[in-house]
Amino acid sequence: MKKIINLLIPVLTGALLLVSCKQDETTGFSLYGFNPNPAERGETISFYGEGLDAVTSIVFAGGAETSEISRNGSSISVVIPMEARPGYIELRMGGSSYTTRSALTLEEPLAADAELLSYTDFEQKTNGITTVGSKLYIATAAETDYLTDIVRVEFEGDDAVVEYDAEAVAAAEEGVADGTDTASDEYLLGLSEKVDFVRSAHLLIVTIPQSARSGAVSLYNSNEDRFETQPVVIAQSAAESVAPATGVIPGLTRLTVTGENFQLVTAVVFTGDVEVSVGELDENEDPMVEISEDGTSLSVLTRRGMQDGPLALKTRSGEVIATPEVETVVPTKVSAWSDGDLFKAGKEMTLSCNDTQDAATNYEILKQTEKVLFISATDPESQSEVAFTLNDDYRCLDMTAPSLCGTRAVAIVTYAGKQQTIIDALDLATPSARRADDAEIYAGDVIPLTGEHLDLIAKASLNGEVCEINLASETEMSVAIAATCTSGDLILQSVDPSCSIALPLTVLPTGRITVTALPESAAAGEEITLEGSGFNLVESILLGNTKIITYNFRSDTRLTFAVPEETPAGSYPLTFHLTDGSTETSARQITIGTAQTQETVLWEGSVDTGSWNGQSVESRLFASLTADVTYTLYFEPPYGAGAQLTFKNPGDWTALLSATPSDPEWGCYTIQSGETSYSFQLSAEDLAKVQANGMYLSGQKVVITKLTVSGQSAGGSDSAGEGEIVLTDTPKVLPSGWSDSVRLDTDMGYDVSAFADCTTQTLFTIHLADFGSSPQLKIVDKSWTALPSANQPQTDWGGVNLVSGQGTFTFSLDEADLEKVKSNGLIISGQDVTVTKVTMKN
């Protein structure tokens, strides 16, 4: 027994305490005294005097009141309540009261060195292992020590406190049979079945709280003096087994844990910090945790995200109990299938589980999949994660085969963090290619190829130069060899670079035109001079898609000409069309800069668009503009993330979609990092709208400062350049599928006399806008037969391919084609492009 505090215990006699009093002449009441004093709580105290029959209740210090009064002649007696405090006593009678002149002294019942006992079996007065919810009996070893002033008992453990509840005791006492000796052990035992805290002079009975732990039990009196009993051992939760221990399906399997005292468990924590609380319900409103009435078993529904390892049982005392380990399931028998049983990059495929005979269970196992990985057969460290979706209808995983070719292993990673190879070998389609003929190859030739899965070929190159590919089917394709290429391996790069194909090619040079000197760069409209040999064989030159037929000087070793002003900016080789009909391309390239254009300001200022604010530009400023002009909107950094621009028709507030052709759905342009301006052209339809209603410049998170137009004066100008004749300026959309054309022929009533003065030196220019995915042109005569001299460089289908963003296409006609045009006119056919104007210049 620890000596924690010294208490001063007064030793007083139990003789009659006489007190002076004054008789009440009205009632005849007087008090001579009371005894014993000092006294003990629970002891009988008697009062002596006259007129005491009128007393109806007695109130002790601290507010403890009793009306159970025994009367004997000139004295009355009551039992001192356990709640009584030292001090004066009030005797109440009718509407008046009388307070003693002397104070009652109560003995402090527990000595500082008192020895306190504890029992788990009160009948045998023995100690053993207790359980929460059972009774603990605390007694004093000496008859001189009392427990009547103890008001609180604390056990080891958080919040393990039993408070004294006077109202609960009073209510319980009403249920005890009348006439029972309140000092007897039998009385206390009966009362303790109804309340958690009862006491007599030498016995205290408390209920062990659920948060209690083994260890010392502390007693506190009203002065917060602390005493310790003998230590007690309190049984805690213990886990013995868990089943099933393997093959656990998170979210589906219910685990059963056996052991003892599980009524103390408050939560179950799975390895992986996935916690389930007692009282928590699943999606079907069923308990996630169920505990048997005797506390010997516990079942818990597993949760997705749990990992292999033991379960942790949290208890009310704060202790955590570990169970044996459990092992989560991982799919092992998985089959893959695809349309036609062909596994191919970009093709839809499916994984299904066959671990059990039950399809629903197999699907639950498959639902544990967090990731699907494709692993290289040659490099296990190379893994590609594939996005998938759960297919509830077919109970499988749907995905698109990744950009891989050849045999691959497939693995999954579960939410429990376990990786398992489920398919050792999955044979994905691999491309193969070979030449379709053995003809000699010259630079600029188109080479036909055959093979398998050629749609998996993404790029082609020869000695580092990109070659254009044209896929006809999965088994046929052609590759256009660049005119500057030399012999080497033609690399057909697969979507999976590890499965690329190398075809050795011997490329023969043409050798008739030699260029030894060529300026590195020039501006559109600038004169340049070539040096070399064979220039007398040149009939025309293509600079990109811009044709040159007029020369300022020509000899066999020197050639001088002006770069046409309509030549788009870019780097180009020179393609020479020779008098014998053959074509040669120079290995050297020249970079053409944009011709100097004058910008005209339509609006200038500073507008913070904020959240889709903007600026209106008057319709009159667009009145004389044509569809081939370029608009530029300037803005200033810094701008917020996600800054956007849009251009609207104030007439109906719809977006001018031709201004933002890359976003036809919303009509917004997202500003890229570092940009300070955005340029665009308008279709003929949108131009008509702004000429009628003006233009509204809008956006978000950017400050716009200026709108300009270039390619034409804002005040208006001739619709063609100097010396040019406009053949038509009515815009015509040539949609996909070759379903429309520009008709300048006699069948459409066109006046072909416009071509009467044309020569082989006449330049025809087609002005272009609004490019689609495959922009192409084909210039034909009235009978829809291609004019070969107009379609240069000519493709295998007789037309020309355009480059997205190309502003013009220029051509001239030889004698034979010119005669056809003079007689019946010409037709411009094509797709995925808008022809805004056609001009000619003699």
mmCIF file of C-alpha atoms in Angstrom, residues 150-479:
data_model
loop_
_atom_site.group_PDB
_atom_site.id
_atom_site.type_symbol
_atom_site.label_atom_id
_atom_site.label_comp_id
_atom_site.label_asym_id
_atom_site.label_seq_id
_atom_site.Cartn_x
_atom_site.Cartn_y
_atom_site.Cartn_z
ATOM 1 C CA ILE A 150 -14.743 8.123 -1.275
ATOM 2 C CA VAL A 151 -16.494 9.776 -4.242
ATOM 3 C CA ARG A 152 -14.554 8.576 -7.310
ATOM 4 C CA VAL A 153 -12.662 5.498 -8.484
ATOM 5 C CA GLU A 154 -10.202 5.560 -11.392
ATOM 6 C CA PHE A 155 -8.763 2.603 -13.286
ATOM 7 C CA GLU A 156 -5.718 2.478 -15.549
ATOM 8 C CA GLY A 157 -6.747 3.603 -19.024
ATOM 9 C CA ASP A 158 -8.046 6.667 -20.766
ATOM 10 C CA ASP A 159 -11.263 8.117 -19.349
ATOM 11 C CA ALA A 160 -11.640 5.071 -17.113
ATOM 12 C CA VAL A 161 -13.469 6.953 -14.327
ATOM 13 C CA VAL A 162 -16.481 5.943 -12.246
ATOM 14 C CA GLU A 163 -18.330 8.916 -10.788
ATOM 15 C CA TYR A 164 -20.520 8.825 -7.657
ATOM 16 C CA ASP A 165 -24.142 9.474 -8.652
ATOM 17 C CA ALA A 166 -26.381 10.264 -5.687
ATOM 18 C CA GLU A 167 -29.576 10.324 -7.755
ATOM 19 C CA ALA A 168 -28.851 6.919 -9.266
ATOM 20 C CA VAL A 169 -28.225 5.459 -5.814
ATOM 21 C CA ALA A 170 -31.429 6.988 -4.465
ATOM 22 C CA ALA A 171 -33.412 5.563 -7.363
ATOM 23 C CA ALA A 172 -31.838 2.147 -6.867
ATOM 24 C CA GLU A 173 -32.527 2.192 -3.133
ATOM 25 C CA GLU A 174 -36.227 2.453 -3.884
ATOM 26 C CA GLY A 175 -35.980 -0.950 -5.528
ATOM 27 C CA VAL A 176 -34.410 -2.576 -2.450
ATOM 28 C CA ALA A 177 -36.901 -4.311 -0.173
ATOM 29 C CA ASP A 178 -38.139 -2.230 2.784
ATOM 30 C CA GLY A 179 -36.656 -3.133 6.137
ATOM 31 C CA THR A 180 -33.332 -4.365 4.704
ATOM 32 C CA ASP A 181 -30.403 -3.438 6.887
ATOM 33 C CA THR A 182 -28.629 -0.744 4.858
ATOM 34 C CA ALA A 183 -25.340 -1.510 6.576
ATOM 35 C CA SER A 184 -25.355 -5.184 5.544
ATOM 36 C CA ASP A 185 -23.271 -6.637 2.729
ATOM 37 C CA GLU A 186 -26.427 -8.169 1.268
ATOM 38 C CA TYR A 187 -27.940 -4.714 0.900
ATOM 39 C CA LEU A 188 -24.845 -3.380 -0.912
ATOM 40 C CA LEU A 189 -24.691 -6.404 -3.199
ATOM 41 C CA GLY A 190 -28.311 -5.952 -4.228
ATOM 42 C CA LEU A 191 -27.795 -2.233 -4.778
ATOM 43 C CA SER A 192 -24.665 -2.774 -6.891
ATOM 44 C CA GLU A 193 -26.704 -4.739 -9.424
ATOM 45 C CA LYS A 194 -28.590 -1.507 -10.103
ATOM 46 C CA VAL A 195 -25.843 1.134 -9.972
ATOM 47 C CA ASP A 196 -22.132 1.240 -10.781
ATOM 48 C CA PHE A 197 -20.964 2.774 -7.489
ATOM 49 C CA VAL A 198 -22.196 1.870 -3.987
ATOM 50 C CA ARG A 199 -20.442 1.994 -0.634
ATOM 51 C CA SER A 200 -20.726 1.346 3.057
ATOM 52 C CA ALA A 201 -18.297 2.132 5.810
ATOM 53 C CA HIS A 202 -15.888 -0.676 4.927
ATOM 54 C CA LEU A 203 -16.980 -1.886 1.481
ATOM 55 C CA LEU A 204 -17.052 -0.152 -1.926
ATOM 56 C CA ILE A 205 -18.458 -1.912 -5.002
ATOM 57 C CA VAL A 206 -17.802 -0.497 -8.522
ATOM 58 C CA THR A 207 -18.438 -1.703 -12.066
ATOM 59 C CA ILE A 208 -15.247 -2.030 -14.119
ATOM 60 C CA PRO A 209 -15.600 0.314 -17.140
ATOM 61 C CA GLN A 210 -14.955 -0.883 -20.678
ATOM 62 C CA SER A 211 -11.902 1.365 -21.089
ATOM 63 C CA ALA A 212 -10.173 0.003 -17.996
ATOM 64 C CA ARG A 213 -6.757 -1.657 -18.107
ATOM 65 C CA SER A 214 -4.857 -3.865 -15.679
ATOM 66 C CA GLY A 215 -2.990 -1.977 -12.968
ATOM 67 C CA ALA A 216 -3.577 0.171 -9.944
ATOM 68 C CA VAL A 217 -7.034 1.357 -8.920
ATOM 69 C CA SER A 218 -7.124 4.844 -7.415
ATOM 70 C CA LEU A 219 -9.697 6.134 -4.889
ATOM 71 C CA TYR A 220 -10.428 9.827 -4.385
ATOM 72 C CA ASN A 221 -12.337 11.561 -1.582
ATOM 73 C CA SER A 222 -14.117 14.882 -1.784
ATOM 74 C CA ASN A 223 -10.833 16.680 -1.080
ATOM 75 C CA GLU A 224 -9.200 14.926 -4.069
ATOM 76 C CA ASP A 225 -6.942 12.944 -1.744
ATOM 77 C CA ARG A 226 -5.795 9.809 -3.560
ATOM 78 C CA PHE A 227 -5.479 6.211 -2.263
ATOM 79 C CA GLU A 228 -4.491 3.030 -4.078
ATOM 80 C CA THR A 229 -5.942 -0.470 -3.761
ATOM 81 C CA GLN A 230 -4.167 -3.656 -4.544
ATOM 82 C CA PRO A 231 -3.518 -3.921 -8.351
ATOM 83 C CA VAL A 232 -6.129 -5.716 -10.410
ATOM 84 C CA VAL A 233 -5.748 -7.778 -13.554
ATOM 85 C CA ILE A 234 -8.414 -6.998 -16.191
ATOM 86 C CA ALA A 235 -8.873 -9.319 -19.136
ATOM 87 C CA GLN A 236 -8.475 -7.636 -22.556
ATOM 88 C CA SER A 237 -9.443 -8.683 -26.060
ATOM 89 C CA ALA A 238 -7.351 -11.472 -27.552
ATOM 90 C CA ALA A 239 -7.368 -12.892 -31.086
ATOM 91 C CA GLU A 240 -6.581 -16.530 -31.775
ATOM 92 C CA SER A 241 -7.462 -17.243 -35.406
ATOM 93 C CA VAL A 242 -8.850 -15.660 -38.552
ATOM 94 C CA ALA A 243 -10.579 -17.392 -41.434
ATOM 95 C CA PRO A 244 -10.311 -17.481 -44.318
ATOM 96 C CA ALA A 245 -6.619 -16.636 -44.157
ATOM 97 C CA THR A 246 -5.964 -16.896 -47.912
ATOM 98 C CA GLY A 247 -7.889 -16.086 -51.063
ATOM 99 C CA VAL A 248 -9.524 -13.056 -49.432
ATOM 100 C CA ILE A 249 -11.520 -10.927 -51.878
ATOM 101 C CA PRO A 250 -11.598 -7.333 -50.587
ATOM 102 C CA GLY A 251 -15.136 -6.002 -50.610
ATOM 103 C CA LEU A 252 -16.685 -9.455 -50.843
ATOM 104 C CA THR A 253 -15.145 -11.795 -48.239
ATOM 105 C CA ARG A 254 -16.318 -11.677 -44.609
ATOM 106 C CA LEU A 255 -13.546 -12.683 -42.210
ATOM 107 C CA THR A 256 -14.258 -14.448 -38.911
ATOM 108 C CA VAL A 257 -11.885 -13.804 -36.012
ATOM 109 C CA THR A 258 -12.021 -16.016 -32.913
ATOM 110 C CA GLY A 259 -10.748 -15.077 -29.466
ATOM 111 C CA GLU A 260 -12.217 -13.467 -26.375
ATOM 112 C CA ASN A 261 -13.594 -10.209 -25.045
ATOM 113 C CA PHE A 262 -14.380 -8.833 -28.488
ATOM 114 C CA GLN A 263 -17.140 -6.718 -26.962
ATOM 115 C CA LEU A 264 -14.316 -4.272 -26.173
ATOM 116 C CA VAL A 265 -13.446 -3.838 -29.883
ATOM 117 C CA THR A 266 -14.309 -0.458 -31.404
ATOM 118 C CA ALA A 267 -12.775 -0.765 -34.888
ATOM 119 C CA VAL A 268 -10.955 -3.153 -37.228
ATOM 120 C CA VAL A 269 -7.989 -1.821 -39.189
ATOM 121 C CA PHE A 270 -6.750 -3.769 -42.207
ATOM 122 C CA THR A 271 -3.130 -3.636 -43.277
ATOM 123 C CA GLY A 272 -2.969 -0.641 -45.602
ATOM 124 C CA ASP A 273 -4.727 1.674 -43.094
ATOM 125 C CA VAL A 274 -8.228 0.738 -44.249
ATOM 126 C CA GLU A 275 -10.448 1.047 -41.160
ATOM 127 C CA VAL A 276 -13.949 -0.240 -40.396
ATOM 128 C CA SER A 277 -15.697 0.983 -37.229
ATOM 129 C CA VAL A 278 -18.098 -1.038 -35.114
ATOM 130 C CA GLY A 279 -21.582 0.210 -35.988
ATOM 131 C CA GLU A 280 -20.638 1.148 -39.553
ATOM 132 C CA LEU A 281 -23.032 -0.147 -42.258
ATOM 133 C CA ASP A 282 -22.309 -1.361 -45.763
ATOM 134 C CA GLU A 283 -24.137 -0.268 -48.921
ATOM 135 C CA ASN A 284 -26.946 -2.704 -48.087
ATOM 136 C CA GLU A 285 -27.377 -1.237 -44.573
ATOM 137 C CA ASP A 286 -25.859 -4.381 -43.040
ATOM 138 C CA PRO A 287 -23.295 -4.152 -40.205
ATOM 139 C CA MET A 288 -19.706 -4.144 -41.424
ATOM 140 C CA VAL A 289 -18.604 -5.644 -38.075
ATOM 141 C CA GLU A 290 -20.607 -8.208 -36.106
ATOM 142 C CA ILE A 291 -19.609 -9.410 -32.600
ATOM 143 C CA SER A 292 -21.096 -12.482 -30.935
ATOM 144 C CA GLU A 293 -22.976 -12.050 -27.655
ATOM 145 C CA ASP A 294 -20.321 -13.940 -25.660
ATOM 146 C CA GLY A 295 -17.527 -11.882 -27.257
ATOM 147 C CA THR A 296 -15.653 -14.945 -28.534
ATOM 148 C CA SER A 297 -15.999 -14.259 -32.252
ATOM 149 C CA LEU A 298 -16.027 -11.264 -34.563
ATOM 150 C CA SER A 299 -16.795 -11.061 -38.268
ATOM 151 C CA VAL A 300 -15.820 -8.169 -40.526
ATOM 152 C CA LEU A 301 -16.465 -7.451 -44.208
ATOM 153 C CA THR A 302 -13.221 -6.765 -46.072
ATOM 154 C CA ARG A 303 -12.620 -3.471 -47.824
ATOM 155 C CA ARG A 304 -10.995 -2.665 -51.168
ATOM 156 C CA GLY A 305 -7.527 -1.195 -50.660
ATOM 157 C CA MET A 306 -6.614 -3.581 -47.834
ATOM 158 C CA GLN A 307 -3.227 -5.242 -48.145
ATOM 159 C CA ASP A 308 -1.798 -8.576 -47.079
ATOM 160 C CA GLY A 309 -0.986 -8.794 -43.386
ATOM 161 C CA PRO A 310 -2.634 -8.993 -39.953
ATOM 162 C CA LEU A 311 -5.767 -7.164 -38.882
ATOM 163 C CA ALA A 312 -5.536 -4.719 -35.981
ATOM 164 C CA LEU A 313 -8.407 -4.694 -33.479
ATOM 165 C CA LYS A 314 -8.769 -1.360 -31.684
ATOM 166 C CA THR A 315 -10.248 -1.697 -28.161
ATOM 167 C CA ARG A 316 -11.925 0.723 -25.826
ATOM 168 C CA SER A 317 -8.910 0.793 -23.546
ATOM 169 C CA GLY A 318 -6.726 1.987 -26.400
ATOM 170 C CA GLU A 319 -4.916 -1.308 -26.774
ATOM 171 C CA VAL A 320 -4.501 -2.699 -30.294
ATOM 172 C CA ILE A 321 -4.736 -6.462 -30.792
ATOM 173 C CA ALA A 322 -3.152 -8.112 -33.840
ATOM 174 C CA THR A 323 -4.732 -11.108 -35.548
ATOM 175 C CA PRO A 324 -2.916 -13.711 -37.662
ATOM 176 C CA GLU A 325 -2.101 -12.583 -41.200
ATOM 177 C CA VAL A 326 -4.501 -12.772 -44.139
ATOM 178 C CA GLU A 327 -3.651 -12.897 -47.831
ATOM 179 C CA THR A 328 -5.734 -11.143 -50.478
ATOM 180 C CA VAL A 329 -6.648 -12.749 -53.764
ATOM 181 C CA VAL A 330 -5.026 -11.864 -57.069
ATOM 182 C CA PRO A 331 -6.321 -13.077 -60.451
ATOM 183 C CA THR A 332 -4.263 -16.018 -61.715
ATOM 184 C CA LYS A 333 -6.294 -17.544 -64.539
ATOM 185 C CA VAL A 334 -7.042 -14.725 -66.953
ATOM 186 C CA SER A 335 -7.807 -15.063 -70.653
ATOM 187 C CA ALA A 336 -7.570 -12.373 -73.303
ATOM 188 C CA TRP A 337 -9.700 -12.077 -76.401
ATOM 189 C CA SER A 338 -10.217 -9.643 -79.239
ATOM 190 C CA ASP A 339 -12.259 -9.414 -82.418
ATOM 191 C CA GLY A 340 -10.991 -12.164 -84.670
ATOM 192 C CA ASP A 341 -8.565 -13.258 -81.922
ATOM 193 C CA LEU A 342 -6.119 -10.690 -83.315
ATOM 194 C CA PHE A 343 -4.222 -8.653 -80.730
ATOM 195 C CA LYS A 344 -3.025 -5.478 -82.362
ATOM 196 C CA ALA A 345 -1.966 -2.003 -81.297
ATOM 197 C CA GLY A 346 -4.997 0.275 -81.190
ATOM 198 C CA LYS A 347 -7.453 -2.617 -81.365
ATOM 199 C CA GLU A 348 -10.079 -3.264 -78.659
ATOM 200 C CA MET A 349 -9.340 -6.242 -76.403
ATOM 201 C CA THR A 350 -10.813 -7.799 -73.270
ATOM 202 C CA LEU A 351 -9.551 -9.657 -70.181
ATOM 203 C CA SER A 352 -11.776 -12.101 -68.292
ATOM 204 C CA CYS A 353 -11.118 -14.098 -65.103
ATOM 205 C CA ASN A 354 -11.595 -17.873 -64.783
ATOM 206 C CA ASP A 355 -10.296 -18.504 -61.256
ATOM 207 C CA THR A 356 -13.563 -20.070 -59.995
ATOM 208 C CA GLN A 357 -16.677 -21.715 -61.420
ATOM 209 C CA ASP A 358 -18.810 -18.739 -60.402
ATOM 210 C CA ALA A 359 -18.869 -15.823 -62.872
ATOM 211 C CA ALA A 360 -19.925 -13.282 -60.209
ATOM 212 C CA THR A 361 -17.033 -14.295 -57.959
ATOM 213 C CA ASN A 362 -14.614 -14.147 -60.886
ATOM 214 C CA TYR A 363 -15.773 -10.627 -61.602
ATOM 215 C CA GLU A 364 -15.246 -9.589 -57.975
ATOM 216 C CA ILE A 365 -11.711 -10.966 -58.201
ATOM 217 C CA LEU A 366 -11.162 -9.051 -61.429
ATOM 218 C CA LYS A 367 -12.481 -5.857 -59.805
ATOM 219 C CA GLN A 368 -9.451 -5.880 -57.505
ATOM 220 C CA THR A 369 -7.383 -4.769 -60.505
ATOM 221 C CA GLU A 370 -5.951 -1.274 -60.135
ATOM 222 C CA LYS A 371 -3.516 -1.353 -63.090
ATOM 223 C CA VAL A 372 -2.932 -3.447 -66.196
ATOM 224 C CA LEU A 373 0.680 -3.596 -67.401
ATOM 225 C CA PHE A 374 2.122 -4.841 -70.684
ATOM 226 C CA ILE A 375 5.696 -6.043 -70.135
ATOM 227 C CA SER A 376 8.320 -6.299 -72.863
ATOM 228 C CA ALA A 377 9.302 -9.859 -73.666
ATOM 229 C CA THR A 378 12.936 -8.794 -74.095
ATOM 230 C CA ASP A 379 13.132 -6.172 -71.343
ATOM 231 C CA PRO A 380 11.036 -6.987 -68.238
ATOM 232 C CA GLU A 381 11.823 -3.533 -66.842
ATOM 233 C CA SER A 382 9.963 -1.964 -69.753
ATOM 234 C CA GLN A 383 6.299 -1.744 -68.702
ATOM 235 C CA SER A 384 3.425 0.100 -70.329
ATOM 236 C CA GLU A 385 0.336 0.871 -68.241
ATOM 237 C CA VAL A 386 -2.941 0.493 -70.152
ATOM 238 C CA ALA A 387 -6.175 2.253 -69.243
ATOM 239 C CA PHE A 388 -9.156 -0.053 -68.815
ATOM 240 C CA THR A 389 -12.836 0.010 -67.885
ATOM 241 C CA LEU A 390 -14.935 -2.467 -65.924
ATOM 242 C CA ASN A 391 -17.609 -4.028 -68.099
ATOM 243 C CA ASP A 392 -20.523 -4.908 -65.795
ATOM 244 C CA ASP A 393 -22.511 -6.549 -68.580
ATOM 245 C CA TYR A 394 -19.862 -9.084 -69.566
ATOM 246 C CA ARG A 395 -17.977 -9.029 -66.233
ATOM 247 C CA CYS A 396 -14.604 -8.317 -67.757
ATOM 248 C CA LEU A 397 -12.019 -5.584 -68.341
ATOM 249 C CA ASP A 398 -12.194 -3.671 -71.637
ATOM 250 C CA MET A 399 -9.134 -1.845 -72.980
ATOM 251 C CA THR A 400 -7.377 -0.734 -76.140
ATOM 252 C CA ALA A 401 -4.183 -2.593 -77.002
ATOM 253 C CA PRO A 402 -1.238 -0.226 -76.450
ATOM 254 C CA SER A 403 1.230 0.924 -79.088
ATOM 255 C CA LEU A 404 3.181 -2.339 -78.869
ATOM 256 C CA CYS A 405 4.028 -5.066 -81.344
ATOM 257 C CA GLY A 406 5.236 -8.620 -80.873
ATOM 258 C CA THR A 407 4.918 -11.010 -77.948
ATOM 259 C CA ARG A 408 4.316 -9.395 -74.572
ATOM 260 C CA ALA A 409 3.625 -10.544 -71.005
ATOM 261 C CA VAL A 410 0.596 -9.059 -69.259
ATOM 262 C CA ALA A 411 0.498 -8.328 -65.513
ATOM 263 C CA ILE A 412 -1.963 -6.728 -63.165
ATOM 264 C CA VAL A 413 -1.497 -4.733 -59.981
ATOM 265 C CA THR A 414 -4.301 -5.060 -57.417
ATOM 266 C CA TYR A 415 -5.527 -2.393 -55.040
ATOM 267 C CA ALA A 416 -3.708 -4.414 -52.374
ATOM 268 C CA GLY A 417 -0.439 -3.516 -54.130
ATOM 269 C CA LYS A 418 0.284 -7.035 -55.434
ATOM 270 C CA GLN A 419 1.622 -7.511 -58.964
ATOM 271 C CA GLN A 420 0.945 -10.783 -60.758
ATOM 272 C CA THR A 421 1.823 -11.886 -64.286
ATOM 273 C CA ILE A 422 -1.437 -13.278 -65.610
ATOM 274 C CA ILE A 423 -0.475 -13.950 -69.249
ATOM 275 C CA ASP A 424 3.051 -15.130 -70.011
ATOM 276 C CA ALA A 425 2.845 -14.500 -73.748
ATOM 277 C CA LEU A 426 0.398 -12.364 -75.724
ATOM 278 C CA ASP A 427 1.284 -12.292 -79.406
ATOM 279 C CA LEU A 428 0.534 -8.786 -80.663
ATOM 280 C CA ALA A 429 0.622 -8.214 -84.425
ATOM 281 C CA THR A 430 3.974 -7.146 -85.875
ATOM 282 C CA PRO A 431 4.273 -5.253 -89.205
ATOM 283 C CA SER A 432 6.218 -6.705 -92.121
ATOM 284 C CA ALA A 433 7.057 -5.037 -95.453
ATOM 285 C CA ARG A 434 8.781 -5.799 -98.750
ATOM 286 C CA ARG A 435 9.074 -4.082 -102.115
ATOM 287 C CA ALA A 436 6.288 -4.862 -104.558
ATOM 288 C CA ASP A 437 8.686 -4.684 -107.545
ATOM 289 C CA ASP A 438 12.412 -4.618 -108.324
ATOM 290 C CA ALA A 439 12.455 -1.545 -110.543
ATOM 291 C CA GLU A 440 15.362 0.880 -110.381
ATOM 292 C CA ILE A 441 14.790 3.690 -107.902
ATOM 293 C CA TYR A 442 15.557 7.318 -108.582
ATOM 294 C CA ALA A 443 15.413 10.167 -106.086
ATOM 295 C CA GLY A 444 11.823 11.427 -106.001
ATOM 296 C CA ASP A 445 10.293 8.066 -106.952
ATOM 297 C CA VAL A 446 7.268 6.534 -105.242
ATOM 298 C CA ILE A 447 8.017 2.968 -104.088
ATOM 299 C CA PRO A 448 5.134 0.472 -103.756
ATOM 300 C CA LEU A 449 5.336 -1.895 -100.758
ATOM 301 C CA THR A 450 3.367 -4.943 -99.681
ATOM 302 C CA GLY A 451 3.293 -6.753 -96.344
ATOM 303 C CA GLU A 452 1.183 -7.334 -93.253
ATOM 304 C CA HIS A 453 -0.195 -4.895 -90.682
ATOM 305 C CA LEU A 454 1.233 -1.939 -92.567
ATOM 306 C CA ASP A 455 -1.234 0.295 -90.723
ATOM 307 C CA LEU A 456 1.164 -0.015 -87.765
ATOM 308 C CA ILE A 457 3.800 1.955 -89.720
ATOM 309 C CA ALA A 458 3.831 5.502 -88.385
ATOM 310 C CA LYS A 459 6.773 7.141 -90.206
ATOM 311 C CA ALA A 460 9.274 6.538 -92.990
ATOM 312 C CA SER A 461 12.736 8.020 -93.485
ATOM 313 C CA LEU A 462 15.802 7.475 -95.643
ATOM 314 C CA ASN A 463 19.145 8.645 -94.315
ATOM 315 C CA GLY A 464 17.344 10.886 -91.848
ATOM 316 C CA GLU A 465 15.086 12.544 -94.452
ATOM 317 C CA VAL A 466 11.361 12.102 -93.879
ATOM 318 C CA CYS A 467 9.543 10.312 -96.681
ATOM 319 C CA GLU A 468 5.825 10.662 -97.304
ATOM 320 C CA ILE A 469 3.798 7.469 -96.867
ATOM 321 C CA ASN A 470 0.438 6.660 -98.436
ATOM 322 C CA LEU A 471 -1.433 3.723 -96.858
ATOM 323 C CA ALA A 472 -3.821 1.957 -99.205
ATOM 324 C CA SER A 473 -4.700 -0.968 -96.926
ATOM 325 C CA GLU A 474 -3.223 -3.128 -94.183
ATOM 326 C CA THR A 475 -1.260 -4.972 -96.887
ATOM 327 C CA GLU A 476 -0.375 -2.206 -99.379
ATOM 328 C CA MET A 477 1.321 1.151 -99.071
ATOM 329 C CA SER A 478 3.656 3.435 -100.989
ATOM 330 C CA VAL A 479 6.569 5.585 -99.881
#
